[in-house]
Amino acid sequence: MSNLTVAPSPLDRLTDILLGSGQCDARVIERGRRVAEENGQRLDAVLLQLGLVSERGLADAFAALLNLPVAGADRYPQDQPLYADRLTARFLRHARALPVAIERGEADTLVLAMADPLDIFTPAAVASATGLKVCLEVAVPIELDAAFNRLYPDQETLQTAEVMAVGDPLEADTERLKDLASEAPVIRLVNQMITRAVETRASDIHIEPFEDRLRVRYRYDGQLQEADSPPPRLAAAIISRVKIMAKLDIAERRLPQDGRIKLAVRGQEIDFRVSTIPSLYGETVVMRILDRSAVVFDYARLGLSPAVIQKFSAALEVPNGIVLVTGPTGSGKTTTLYTGLLALNAVTRKIVTVEDPIEYQLRGINQIQAHVQIGLTFASLLRSILRQDPDIIMVGEIRDAETAQIAVQAALTGHLVLSTLHTNSAAAAITRLRDMGVEDYLLTAVLRGVLAQRLIRRLCTVCRNPAPASPELIRRFGLDRHCVNDPITLYHPVGCPACRQTGFRGRTGIAEFLELGPDIERLIFDRADHPTIERAAIAGGMQVMLDAGIAAALAGETTIEEVVRSVRLDG
């Protein structure tokens, strides 16, 4: 009986390369195999569609498997396609291949960039059509699509975009738009946009149509950065594709809409919160990326100082009252509240939240989505929740007098209420509640503490540059009061590949916590303004956000300029 050795298939060797390079693990490969068997697709296509491997990672694996080079973005023709008279755009798009160069020699060779270099039919067909020998390079799909869009503009899509631009949007052909949004190039373009955002750890994607272009921007660490823009003729199709994914009405382009998308990207379940609003040249779309795997509900990881963490945690341990977190939009208020809720979560406590929207799902906590359109407001839901006998209630935001009054009543009747306010400092929360009609005696009876916070950009530790602080900065911010070192050193951003040449990578929190002691309560009864209350809190030992930011700058975590931008500009 002879021993026969079966050589591994190219796909088996490809998965070995993916595993060996750390692109994915055995669990991910097994998941992909199951889906591939169920759908009758190739494993590599399934891994890519599910976001279990990146496009560039798969291209690198193909290159290693077949000993081929990867075609760079500058490899593709800039103006005119090669052999356009012999190779149709339709054939090349279907084959996911594009001629990129002709190498002259004894026998001229046509270089063909292919997204699927295992396809043996396309090179043979191209060789037959051109009469040239063909050699292959591996194409990265997003770069291949960009070249297609540049070299082979889709006239049919262009005509539709022009009709929509000059015609009445109410009379636009919705079915036609739906068909365009369902075409493979548009689907790939949107998927690539999303994958790039997740892989580069963006927090938002902004898609904005203008008269002559479609602008795409990603938000990193609170700052927007512009990306390569898709062809403006595809604006309507791209926006419609996002709306279809979010289960929004693509025929409604006159009113704002909100929706959600849940996708697997790089093997992780990612939620996207989608908002559309009408603008002059079409609908503006913002996709907020909610990556559960990237969010860590831990006070120290948020950057809060140990003293603030201790005071905030102590305020959450009281059996009843109101604890507030304040700050502008995007300052991490919800993340801080979620961290506090998870610390309080226990079988012995019933915790209910009212949110708009629910950003992250918390195990063991009852979360309710507010729907203002059907009358489910914070105030109406809060009334109903009180009949559910909760121990702890989180209200996403105290927006009006009615919600404030019900929250106070809930605290007075033995509940712990957590919520947020949009104020610039902890002391300003007291005057904001007073403006909402909460009486001073009720404020002192229920308010247990106010945490005000900001998120500031963290310096990239790879490229930051230390330098002695100037005498002007030392004098202006009193740096010598915060630091005993001589000379006083501050760090500055430089820029490197690790931080996308920005000098910053990630964000950290700075905060102040206002406790209500006898002096503060006396000032509340005297109807003092918030600067007076803040001065009294500082005298009682509160560290204000500016000082917390300066401490972070002296520790090399951020810059003085970033602290001033985040704190001082808020007034």
Coordinates of C-alpha atoms in Angstrom, one line a residue:
M1 CA 0.0 0.0 0.0
S2 CA 1.6 3.2 -1.1
N3 CA 1.7 6.4 0.9
L4 CA 0.2 9.3 -1.0
T5 CA 0.9 12.9 0.1
V6 CA -1.8 15.4 -0.9
A7 CA -0.3 18.9 -1.5
P8 CA -2.1 21.7 0.3
S9 CA -4.3 23.8 -1.9
P10 CA -3.4 27.5 -2.6
L11 CA -6.2 28.6 -0.2
D12 CA -4.8 26.3 2.5
R13 CA -1.4 27.8 2.0
L14 CA -2.9 31.3 2.0
T15 CA -4.6 30.7 5.4
D16 CA -1.2 29.5 6.7
I17 CA 0.3 32.8 5.6
L18 CA -2.5 34.8 7.2
L19 CA -2.1 32.9 10.5
G20 CA 1.7 33.2 10.4
S21 CA 1.7 36.9 9.8
G22 CA -0.8 37.5 12.6
Q23 CA -3.5 38.8 10.2
C24 CA -6.1 36.6 12.0
D25 CA -6.2 33.6 14.3
A26 CA -7.5 30.0 13.9
R27 CA -10.9 30.9 15.4
V28 CA -11.4 33.6 12.7
I29 CA -10.3 31.1 9.9
E30 CA -12.8 28.5 11.2
R31 CA -15.6 31.0 11.3
G32 CA -14.8 32.0 7.7
R33 CA -14.8 28.4 6.6
R34 CA -18.2 27.8 8.0
V35 CA -19.7 30.8 6.3
A36 CA -17.9 29.9 3.0
E37 CA -19.4 26.4 3.1
E38 CA -22.8 27.7 3.8
N39 CA -22.7 30.3 1.0
G40 CA -20.6 28.4 -1.5
Q41 CA -18.0 31.1 -1.7
R42 CA -14.2 31.1 -1.6
L43 CA -12.7 31.4 1.9
D44 CA -10.6 34.5 1.0
A45 CA -13.7 36.3 -0.3
V46 CA -15.6 35.5 2.8
L47 CA -12.8 36.7 5.1
L48 CA -12.7 40.0 3.3
Q49 CA -16.5 40.5 3.1
L50 CA -16.9 39.8 6.9
G51 CA -14.0 42.2 7.7
L52 CA -12.0 39.4 9.3
V53 CA -8.9 40.5 7.3
S54 CA -8.0 43.8 5.8
E55 CA -7.7 44.4 2.1
R56 CA -4.0 45.2 2.3
G57 CA -3.4 42.3 4.6
L58 CA -5.0 39.9 2.1
A59 CA -3.0 41.5 -0.8
D60 CA 0.3 41.0 1.1
A61 CA -0.7 37.4 1.8
F62 CA -1.4 36.8 -1.9
A63 CA 1.9 38.4 -2.8
A64 CA 3.8 36.1 -0.3
L65 CA 1.9 33.0 -1.6
L66 CA 2.6 33.6 -5.3
N67 CA 5.9 35.5 -5.0
L68 CA 4.4 38.5 -6.7
P69 CA 4.8 42.3 -6.0
V70 CA 1.9 44.4 -4.7
A71 CA 0.9 47.1 -7.0
G72 CA 1.3 50.5 -5.3
A73 CA -1.2 53.3 -5.7
D74 CA 1.2 55.2 -8.0
R75 CA 1.5 52.1 -10.2
Y76 CA -1.8 52.8 -12.0
P77 CA -2.1 55.0 -15.1
Q78 CA -3.1 58.5 -14.3
D79 CA -5.0 59.7 -17.3
Q80 CA -5.6 57.1 -20.0
P81 CA -6.3 53.4 -19.6
L82 CA -4.1 50.9 -21.4
Y83 CA -5.5 49.0 -24.4
A84 CA -9.0 50.6 -23.9
D85 CA -9.7 49.6 -27.5
R86 CA -9.2 45.9 -26.8
L87 CA -10.2 45.5 -23.1
T88 CA -13.6 46.9 -22.1
A89 CA -14.2 48.5 -18.8
R90 CA -17.1 46.1 -18.2
F91 CA -14.8 43.0 -18.6
L92 CA -12.0 44.5 -16.4
R93 CA -14.4 45.6 -13.6
H94 CA -15.9 42.1 -13.6
A95 CA -12.5 40.5 -13.5
R96 CA -11.2 43.0 -10.9
A97 CA -8.1 43.5 -13.0
L98 CA -6.4 46.5 -14.6
P99 CA -3.4 46.8 -17.0
V100 CA -0.9 49.1 -15.3
A101 CA 2.3 49.1 -17.4
I102 CA 4.0 47.7 -20.5
E103 CA 7.5 46.3 -19.9
R104 CA 9.6 46.6 -23.1
G105 CA 12.0 43.8 -24.1
E106 CA 12.5 41.2 -26.7
A107 CA 8.9 40.3 -26.1
D108 CA 6.8 43.1 -24.6
T109 CA 5.0 42.2 -21.4
L110 CA 1.8 43.6 -20.1
V111 CA 1.7 44.1 -16.3
L112 CA -1.8 43.3 -15.0
A113 CA -2.8 44.2 -11.4
M114 CA -5.4 41.8 -10.1
A115 CA -7.4 41.7 -6.9
D116 CA -7.7 37.9 -7.3
P117 CA -4.3 36.6 -8.6
L118 CA -5.6 33.0 -8.3
D119 CA -7.9 33.7 -11.3
I120 CA -6.1 32.0 -14.2
F121 CA -8.8 32.8 -16.8
T122 CA -8.4 36.6 -16.9
P123 CA -4.6 36.7 -17.6
A124 CA -5.2 34.3 -20.5
A125 CA -8.0 36.4 -21.9
V126 CA -6.0 39.6 -21.6
A127 CA -3.0 37.9 -23.4
S128 CA -5.3 36.7 -26.1
A129 CA -6.9 40.1 -26.6
T130 CA -3.7 42.1 -26.6
G131 CA -1.3 39.6 -28.1
L132 CA 1.2 40.3 -25.3
K133 CA 2.7 38.2 -22.6
V134 CA 1.1 38.9 -19.2
C135 CA 2.7 39.1 -15.8
L136 CA 0.8 39.8 -12.6
E137 CA 0.9 42.1 -9.6
V138 CA -1.4 42.0 -6.7
A139 CA -3.9 44.8 -6.4
V140 CA -5.2 46.3 -3.2
P141 CA -9.0 46.6 -3.9
I142 CA -9.5 50.2 -2.7
E143 CA -6.6 51.4 -4.9
L144 CA -7.9 49.4 -7.8
D145 CA -11.3 50.9 -7.5
A146 CA -9.9 54.4 -7.2
A147 CA -8.1 53.8 -10.5
F148 CA -11.2 52.4 -12.2
N149 CA -13.2 55.5 -11.1
R150 CA -10.5 57.7 -12.5
L151 CA -9.9 55.9 -15.8
Y152 CA -13.4 54.6 -16.6
P153 CA -16.0 57.1 -15.4
D154 CA -19.4 55.5 -15.4
Q155 CA -21.4 57.7 -17.8
E156 CA -24.7 56.1 -16.8
T157 CA -24.1 57.0 -13.1
L158 CA -22.9 60.5 -14.1
Q159 CA -26.1 61.2 -16.1
T160 CA -28.2 60.1 -13.1
A161 CA -26.2 62.4 -10.7
E162 CA -26.7 65.3 -13.1
V163 CA -30.4 64.7 -13.3
M164 CA -30.6 64.7 -9.5
A165 CA -28.5 67.8 -9.2
V166 CA -30.6 69.9 -11.5
G167 CA -34.0 68.3 -11.0
D168 CA -36.5 68.4 -8.2
P169 CA -35.3 65.9 -5.5
L170 CA -38.9 65.0 -4.7
E171 CA -39.3 63.7 -8.2
A172 CA -36.0 61.8 -8.4
D173 CA -36.3 58.2 -9.4
T174 CA -36.0 56.3 -6.1
E175 CA -35.9 52.9 -7.6
R176 CA -33.1 54.1 -9.9
L177 CA -31.2 55.4 -7.0
K178 CA -31.7 52.2 -5.1
D179 CA -30.3 50.3 -8.1
L180 CA -27.2 52.6 -8.2
A181 CA -26.6 52.2 -4.5
S182 CA -26.7 48.4 -4.9
E183 CA -24.0 48.3 -7.6
A184 CA -20.8 46.5 -6.7
P185 CA -18.5 49.5 -7.1
V186 CA -20.6 51.7 -4.8
I187 CA -20.9 48.9 -2.2
R188 CA -17.1 48.3 -2.3
L189 CA -16.5 52.0 -2.0
V190 CA -18.6 52.4 1.1
N191 CA -17.3 49.2 2.7
Q192 CA -13.7 50.5 2.1
M193 CA -14.6 53.8 3.6
I194 CA -15.9 52.1 6.7
T195 CA -13.0 49.6 6.9
R196 CA -10.4 52.4 6.6
A197 CA -12.1 54.4 9.4
V198 CA -12.2 51.4 11.8
E199 CA -8.6 50.3 11.0
T200 CA -7.3 53.8 11.6
R201 CA -9.3 54.2 14.7
A202 CA -11.4 57.1 13.6
S203 CA -14.4 58.1 15.8
D204 CA -16.6 59.5 13.0
I205 CA -17.0 59.5 9.2
H206 CA -18.3 62.7 7.7
I207 CA -19.7 62.6 4.1
E208 CA -20.5 66.0 2.7
P209 CA -21.7 66.8 -0.8
F210 CA -20.7 70.1 -2.4
E211 CA -21.3 71.6 -5.8
D212 CA -18.1 70.2 -7.4
R213 CA -17.1 67.4 -5.0
L214 CA -18.0 64.9 -2.4
R215 CA -15.8 65.5 0.7
V216 CA -15.1 62.7 3.1
R217 CA -13.5 63.4 6.5
Y218 CA -12.5 61.2 9.4
R219 CA -12.4 62.4 13.0
Y220 CA -9.3 61.4 14.9
D221 CA -8.8 62.4 18.6
G222 CA -11.5 65.0 18.2
Q223 CA -9.9 66.6 15.1
L224 CA -11.3 66.2 11.5
Q225 CA -8.9 65.1 8.7
E226 CA -9.8 65.0 5.1
A227 CA -9.4 61.8 3.1
D228 CA -9.3 61.0 -0.6
S229 CA -12.7 62.0 -2.0
P230 CA -14.8 59.7 -4.1
P231 CA -16.0 61.0 -7.5
P232 CA -18.7 63.6 -7.0
R233 CA -20.9 61.9 -9.6
L234 CA -21.2 59.0 -7.1
A235 CA -22.4 61.2 -4.2
A236 CA -26.1 60.3 -4.5
A237 CA -25.4 56.6 -4.8
I238 CA -22.9 56.6 -1.8
I239 CA -25.3 58.5 0.5
S240 CA -28.2 56.2 -0.6
R241 CA -26.0 53.1 0.1
V242 CA -25.3 54.3 3.7
K243 CA -29.0 55.0 4.2
I244 CA -30.0 51.5 2.9
M245 CA -27.5 50.0 5.3
A246 CA -29.0 52.0 8.2
K247 CA -32.5 51.1 7.2
L248 CA -33.5 54.7 6.4
D249 CA -35.9 55.9 3.9
I250 CA -33.9 56.8 0.8
A251 CA -36.9 58.5 -0.8
E252 CA -37.0 61.1 2.0
R253 CA -34.3 63.7 1.4
R254 CA -36.1 66.7 2.9
L255 CA -36.0 65.7 6.6
P256 CA -33.2 64.6 9.0
Q257 CA -33.1 60.9 9.7
D258 CA -31.3 58.7 12.3
G259 CA -30.4 55.1 12.1
R260 CA -27.9 52.4 13.1
I261 CA -25.7 49.9 11.3
K262 CA -24.1 46.8 12.8
L263 CA -21.2 45.3 10.9
A264 CA -18.3 42.9 11.5
V265 CA -15.0 44.7 10.7
R266 CA -11.7 42.9 11.2
G267 CA -13.6 40.3 13.2
Q268 CA -15.1 42.7 15.6
E269 CA -18.8 43.7 15.9
I270 CA -18.9 47.5 15.3
D271 CA -22.0 49.7 15.7
F272 CA -22.4 52.8 13.6
R273 CA -24.8 55.6 14.5
V274 CA -25.9 57.3 11.3
S275 CA -27.4 60.8 11.0
T276 CA -28.5 62.5 7.8
I277 CA -29.6 66.1 7.3
P278 CA -30.5 67.9 4.1
S279 CA -28.0 70.4 2.8
L280 CA -27.7 72.7 -0.3
Y281 CA -26.2 70.0 -2.6
G282 CA -27.7 66.8 -1.1
E283 CA -27.7 65.1 2.3
T284 CA -24.8 65.4 4.7
V285 CA -24.1 62.1 6.5
V286 CA -22.3 61.5 9.7
M287 CA -21.5 58.0 10.9
R288 CA -20.4 57.7 14.5
I289 CA -18.3 54.6 15.1
L290 CA -19.0 52.7 18.3
D291 CA -16.4 50.1 18.6
R292 CA -17.2 48.0 21.8
S293 CA -13.8 46.3 21.7
A294 CA -11.9 49.7 21.7
V295 CA -13.9 51.1 24.7
V296 CA -12.6 50.4 28.1
F297 CA -14.8 51.3 31.1
D298 CA -12.1 52.0 33.5
Y299 CA -11.5 55.3 35.4
A300 CA -7.7 55.1 35.2
R301 CA -7.8 54.3 31.5
L302 CA -10.0 57.4 31.0
G303 CA -7.2 59.5 32.4
L304 CA -9.0 60.7 35.5
S305 CA -6.7 61.4 38.5
P306 CA -6.9 59.1 41.6
A307 CA -8.3 62.0 43.7
V308 CA -11.2 62.6 41.3
I309 CA -11.9 58.9 41.0
Q310 CA -12.0 58.5 44.7
K311 CA -14.5 61.4 45.2
F312 CA -16.7 60.4 42.2
S313 CA -16.8 56.8 43.4
A314 CA -17.7 57.9 47.0
A315 CA -20.6 60.0 45.6
L316 CA -21.9 57.0 43.7
E317 CA -22.0 54.9 46.9
V318 CA -24.6 57.1 48.6
P319 CA -28.0 55.4 48.6
N320 CA -29.9 58.4 47.1
G321 CA -29.3 61.8 45.5
I322 CA -28.1 63.2 42.2
V323 CA -24.6 62.8 40.7
L324 CA -23.9 64.8 37.6
V325 CA -21.2 64.7 34.9
T326 CA -20.8 67.8 32.8
G327 CA -18.9 68.9 29.7
P328 CA -19.4 69.7 26.0
T329 CA -20.4 67.2 23.4
G330 CA -17.7 64.6 22.9
S331 CA -16.0 65.1 26.3
G332 CA -16.6 61.5 27.4
K333 CA -19.5 62.1 29.8
T334 CA -21.4 59.0 28.8
T335 CA -18.3 56.8 29.0
T336 CA -17.7 58.0 32.6
L337 CA -21.3 57.3 33.6
Y338 CA -21.2 53.8 32.0
T339 CA -18.0 53.2 34.0
G340 CA -19.8 54.2 37.2
L341 CA -22.9 52.1 36.4
L342 CA -20.8 49.0 35.8
A343 CA -19.1 49.5 39.1
L344 CA -22.5 49.7 40.8
N345 CA -24.0 46.8 38.8
A346 CA -25.0 43.9 41.1
V347 CA -27.7 41.4 41.4
T348 CA -29.0 43.2 44.5
R349 CA -29.6 46.5 42.6
K350 CA -32.1 47.3 39.8
I351 CA -30.5 49.8 37.4
V352 CA -32.5 51.5 34.6
T353 CA -31.2 53.9 32.1
V354 CA -33.0 56.3 29.7
E355 CA -30.8 57.3 26.8
D356 CA -31.0 59.0 23.4
P357 CA -29.4 57.1 21.8
I358 CA -28.1 54.0 23.6
E359 CA -24.5 54.0 22.7
Y360 CA -23.2 50.8 24.2
Q361 CA -25.2 47.8 25.6
L362 CA -24.4 47.1 29.2
R363 CA -24.9 43.5 30.5
G364 CA -27.4 43.3 33.4
I365 CA -28.6 46.9 33.1
N366 CA -32.1 47.8 31.7
Q367 CA -31.5 50.4 29.0
I368 CA -34.4 52.3 27.4
Q369 CA -34.2 54.3 24.2
A370 CA -36.1 57.6 24.2
H371 CA -38.2 58.4 21.1
V372 CA -39.3 62.0 21.2
Q373 CA -41.3 61.6 17.9
I374 CA -43.8 59.3 19.6
G375 CA -43.8 61.0 23.0
L376 CA -41.2 58.9 24.8
T377 CA -39.3 61.8 26.2
F378 CA -36.8 61.7 29.2
A379 CA -39.5 63.1 31.4
S380 CA -42.3 60.7 30.5
L381 CA -40.0 57.7 30.7
L382 CA -38.6 58.8 34.0
R383 CA -42.2 58.9 35.5
S384 CA -42.8 55.4 34.3
I385 CA -39.5 54.1 35.5
L386 CA -40.2 55.2 39.0
R387 CA -43.1 52.8 39.1
Q388 CA -40.7 50.0 38.3
D389 CA -39.0 50.2 41.7
P390 CA -35.5 50.9 40.5
D391 CA -32.5 51.5 42.9
I392 CA -30.4 53.5 40.4
I393 CA -31.6 55.6 37.4
M394 CA -29.4 57.0 34.7
V395 CA -30.9 59.8 32.6
G396 CA -28.9 60.5 29.4
E397 CA -29.2 64.2 29.8
I398 CA -31.2 66.7 31.9
R399 CA -32.4 68.9 29.0
D400 CA -35.4 70.8 30.4
A401 CA -37.1 71.9 33.6
E402 CA -39.6 68.9 33.6
T403 CA -36.8 66.3 33.5
A404 CA -34.9 68.2 36.2
Q405 CA -37.9 68.3 38.5
I406 CA -38.7 64.6 38.1
A407 CA -35.0 63.7 38.7
V408 CA -35.0 65.7 41.9
Q409 CA -38.3 64.0 43.1
A410 CA -36.7 60.6 42.3
A411 CA -33.7 61.5 44.4
L412 CA -35.8 62.7 47.3
T413 CA -37.8 59.4 47.3
G414 CA -34.7 57.3 47.8
H415 CA -33.2 56.7 44.3
L416 CA -29.7 57.4 43.1
V417 CA -29.9 59.4 39.9
L418 CA -27.0 59.8 37.5
S419 CA -27.2 62.3 34.6
T420 CA -25.3 64.7 32.4
L421 CA -25.5 68.5 31.8
H422 CA -23.9 70.7 29.1
T423 CA -22.0 73.1 31.2
N424 CA -18.4 74.4 31.1
S425 CA -17.5 73.7 34.7
A426 CA -18.7 71.8 37.7
A427 CA -19.9 75.0 39.5
A428 CA -21.9 76.1 36.5
A429 CA -24.1 73.0 36.9
I430 CA -25.6 74.5 40.0
T431 CA -26.6 77.7 38.3
R432 CA -27.9 75.7 35.3
L433 CA -30.2 73.6 37.5
R434 CA -31.3 76.8 39.3
D435 CA -32.2 78.3 35.8
M436 CA -34.3 75.2 35.2
G437 CA -36.4 76.0 38.2
V438 CA -34.9 73.7 40.8
E439 CA -35.1 75.5 44.2
D440 CA -32.0 76.1 46.2
Y441 CA -33.1 74.0 49.2
L442 CA -33.7 71.1 46.8
L443 CA -30.3 71.5 45.3
T444 CA -28.6 71.2 48.6
A445 CA -30.8 68.3 49.6
V446 CA -30.2 66.1 46.6
L447 CA -26.9 67.1 44.8
R448 CA -24.1 64.7 45.9
G449 CA -21.4 65.9 43.5
V450 CA -20.6 67.2 40.1
L451 CA -17.8 65.9 37.8
A452 CA -16.8 68.2 35.0
Q453 CA -14.4 66.8 32.4
R454 CA -12.7 67.3 29.0
L455 CA -10.9 65.0 26.6
I456 CA -7.5 66.3 25.4
R457 CA -5.2 64.9 22.8
R458 CA -2.4 62.8 24.1
L459 CA 1.1 63.3 22.7
C460 CA 2.6 60.6 20.6
T461 CA 5.2 58.9 22.8
V462 CA 7.2 57.8 19.7
C463 CA 8.0 61.3 18.4
R464 CA 7.2 63.9 21.1
N465 CA 10.0 66.4 21.6
P466 CA 11.0 67.8 25.0
A467 CA 12.1 71.4 25.4
P468 CA 12.6 73.8 28.4
A469 CA 9.5 75.9 29.1
S470 CA 9.8 79.5 28.2
P471 CA 9.8 82.1 31.0
E472 CA 6.6 83.6 29.6
L473 CA 4.8 80.2 29.9
I474 CA 6.2 79.7 33.4
R475 CA 4.9 83.1 34.5
R476 CA 1.5 82.9 32.7
F477 CA 0.5 79.5 34.0
G478 CA 2.5 79.4 37.2
L479 CA 4.3 76.3 36.2
D480 CA 6.8 76.6 39.0
R481 CA 3.9 76.0 41.4
H482 CA 3.2 72.6 39.8
C483 CA 6.7 71.4 39.2
V484 CA 9.8 71.3 41.4
N485 CA 12.1 70.3 38.5
D486 CA 14.6 72.9 37.1
P487 CA 14.5 73.5 34.3
I488 CA 10.8 72.9 33.7
T489 CA 10.3 70.7 30.7
L490 CA 7.4 70.7 28.3
Y491 CA 6.8 68.4 25.4
H492 CA 5.9 69.3 21.8
P493 CA 4.3 67.4 18.9
V494 CA 6.5 66.4 16.0
G495 CA 4.7 63.9 13.8
C496 CA 5.5 60.3 12.6
P497 CA 3.8 57.4 10.9
A498 CA 2.6 56.1 14.2
C499 CA 0.4 59.2 14.8
R500 CA -0.5 59.9 11.1
Q501 CA 2.0 62.9 11.2
T502 CA -0.1 64.8 13.7
G503 CA 2.1 64.5 16.8
F504 CA -0.9 63.2 18.8
R505 CA -2.2 59.7 19.4
G506 CA -5.3 59.0 21.5
R507 CA -7.0 61.2 24.1
T508 CA -6.9 61.4 27.9
G509 CA -9.3 63.0 30.4
I510 CA -8.9 65.9 32.7
A511 CA -11.6 66.6 35.3
E512 CA -12.6 68.5 38.4
F513 CA -15.0 67.3 41.0
L514 CA -17.2 69.6 43.1
E515 CA -18.3 68.3 46.5
L516 CA -21.1 70.1 48.4
G517 CA -19.9 71.0 51.8
P518 CA -21.3 73.5 54.3
D519 CA -19.6 76.5 52.6
I520 CA -20.9 75.6 49.2
E521 CA -24.4 75.0 50.5
R522 CA -24.4 78.4 52.2
L523 CA -23.4 80.0 48.9
I524 CA -26.2 78.2 47.1
F525 CA -28.7 79.5 49.6
D526 CA -27.3 83.0 49.0
R527 CA -27.8 82.5 45.3
A528 CA -24.2 83.1 44.5
D529 CA -23.0 82.9 40.9
H530 CA -20.8 80.0 39.7
P531 CA -17.5 81.9 39.8
T532 CA -18.1 82.5 43.5
I533 CA -19.0 78.9 44.1
E534 CA -15.9 77.8 42.1
R535 CA -13.6 80.0 44.2
A536 CA -15.0 78.5 47.4
A537 CA -14.6 75.0 46.1
I538 CA -10.9 75.7 45.2
A539 CA -10.4 77.1 48.7
G540 CA -11.8 73.8 49.9
G541 CA -9.3 71.7 47.9
M542 CA -10.8 71.3 44.5
Q543 CA -8.3 71.0 41.6
V544 CA -9.8 72.8 38.6
M545 CA -9.5 71.3 35.1
L546 CA -6.9 73.8 34.0
D547 CA -4.6 72.7 36.8
A548 CA -5.3 69.1 35.9
G549 CA -4.4 69.8 32.3
I550 CA -1.2 71.6 33.3
A551 CA -0.2 68.6 35.4
A552 CA -0.7 66.4 32.4
A553 CA 1.4 68.7 30.2
L554 CA 4.2 68.7 32.8
A555 CA 4.0 64.9 32.8
G556 CA 4.6 64.9 29.1
E557 CA 1.1 63.6 28.2
T558 CA -0.1 66.6 26.3
T559 CA 0.8 70.2 25.5
I560 CA 0.0 73.5 27.2
E561 CA -1.7 74.6 23.9
E562 CA -3.9 71.6 23.8
V563 CA -5.0 72.2 27.5
V564 CA -5.8 75.9 26.7
R565 CA -7.7 75.0 23.6
S566 CA -9.8 72.4 25.5
V567 CA -10.5 74.3 28.7
R568 CA -10.1 78.1 28.2
L569 CA -11.9 78.3 24.9
D570 CA -15.0 76.9 26.6
G571 CA -15.2 80.0 28.7

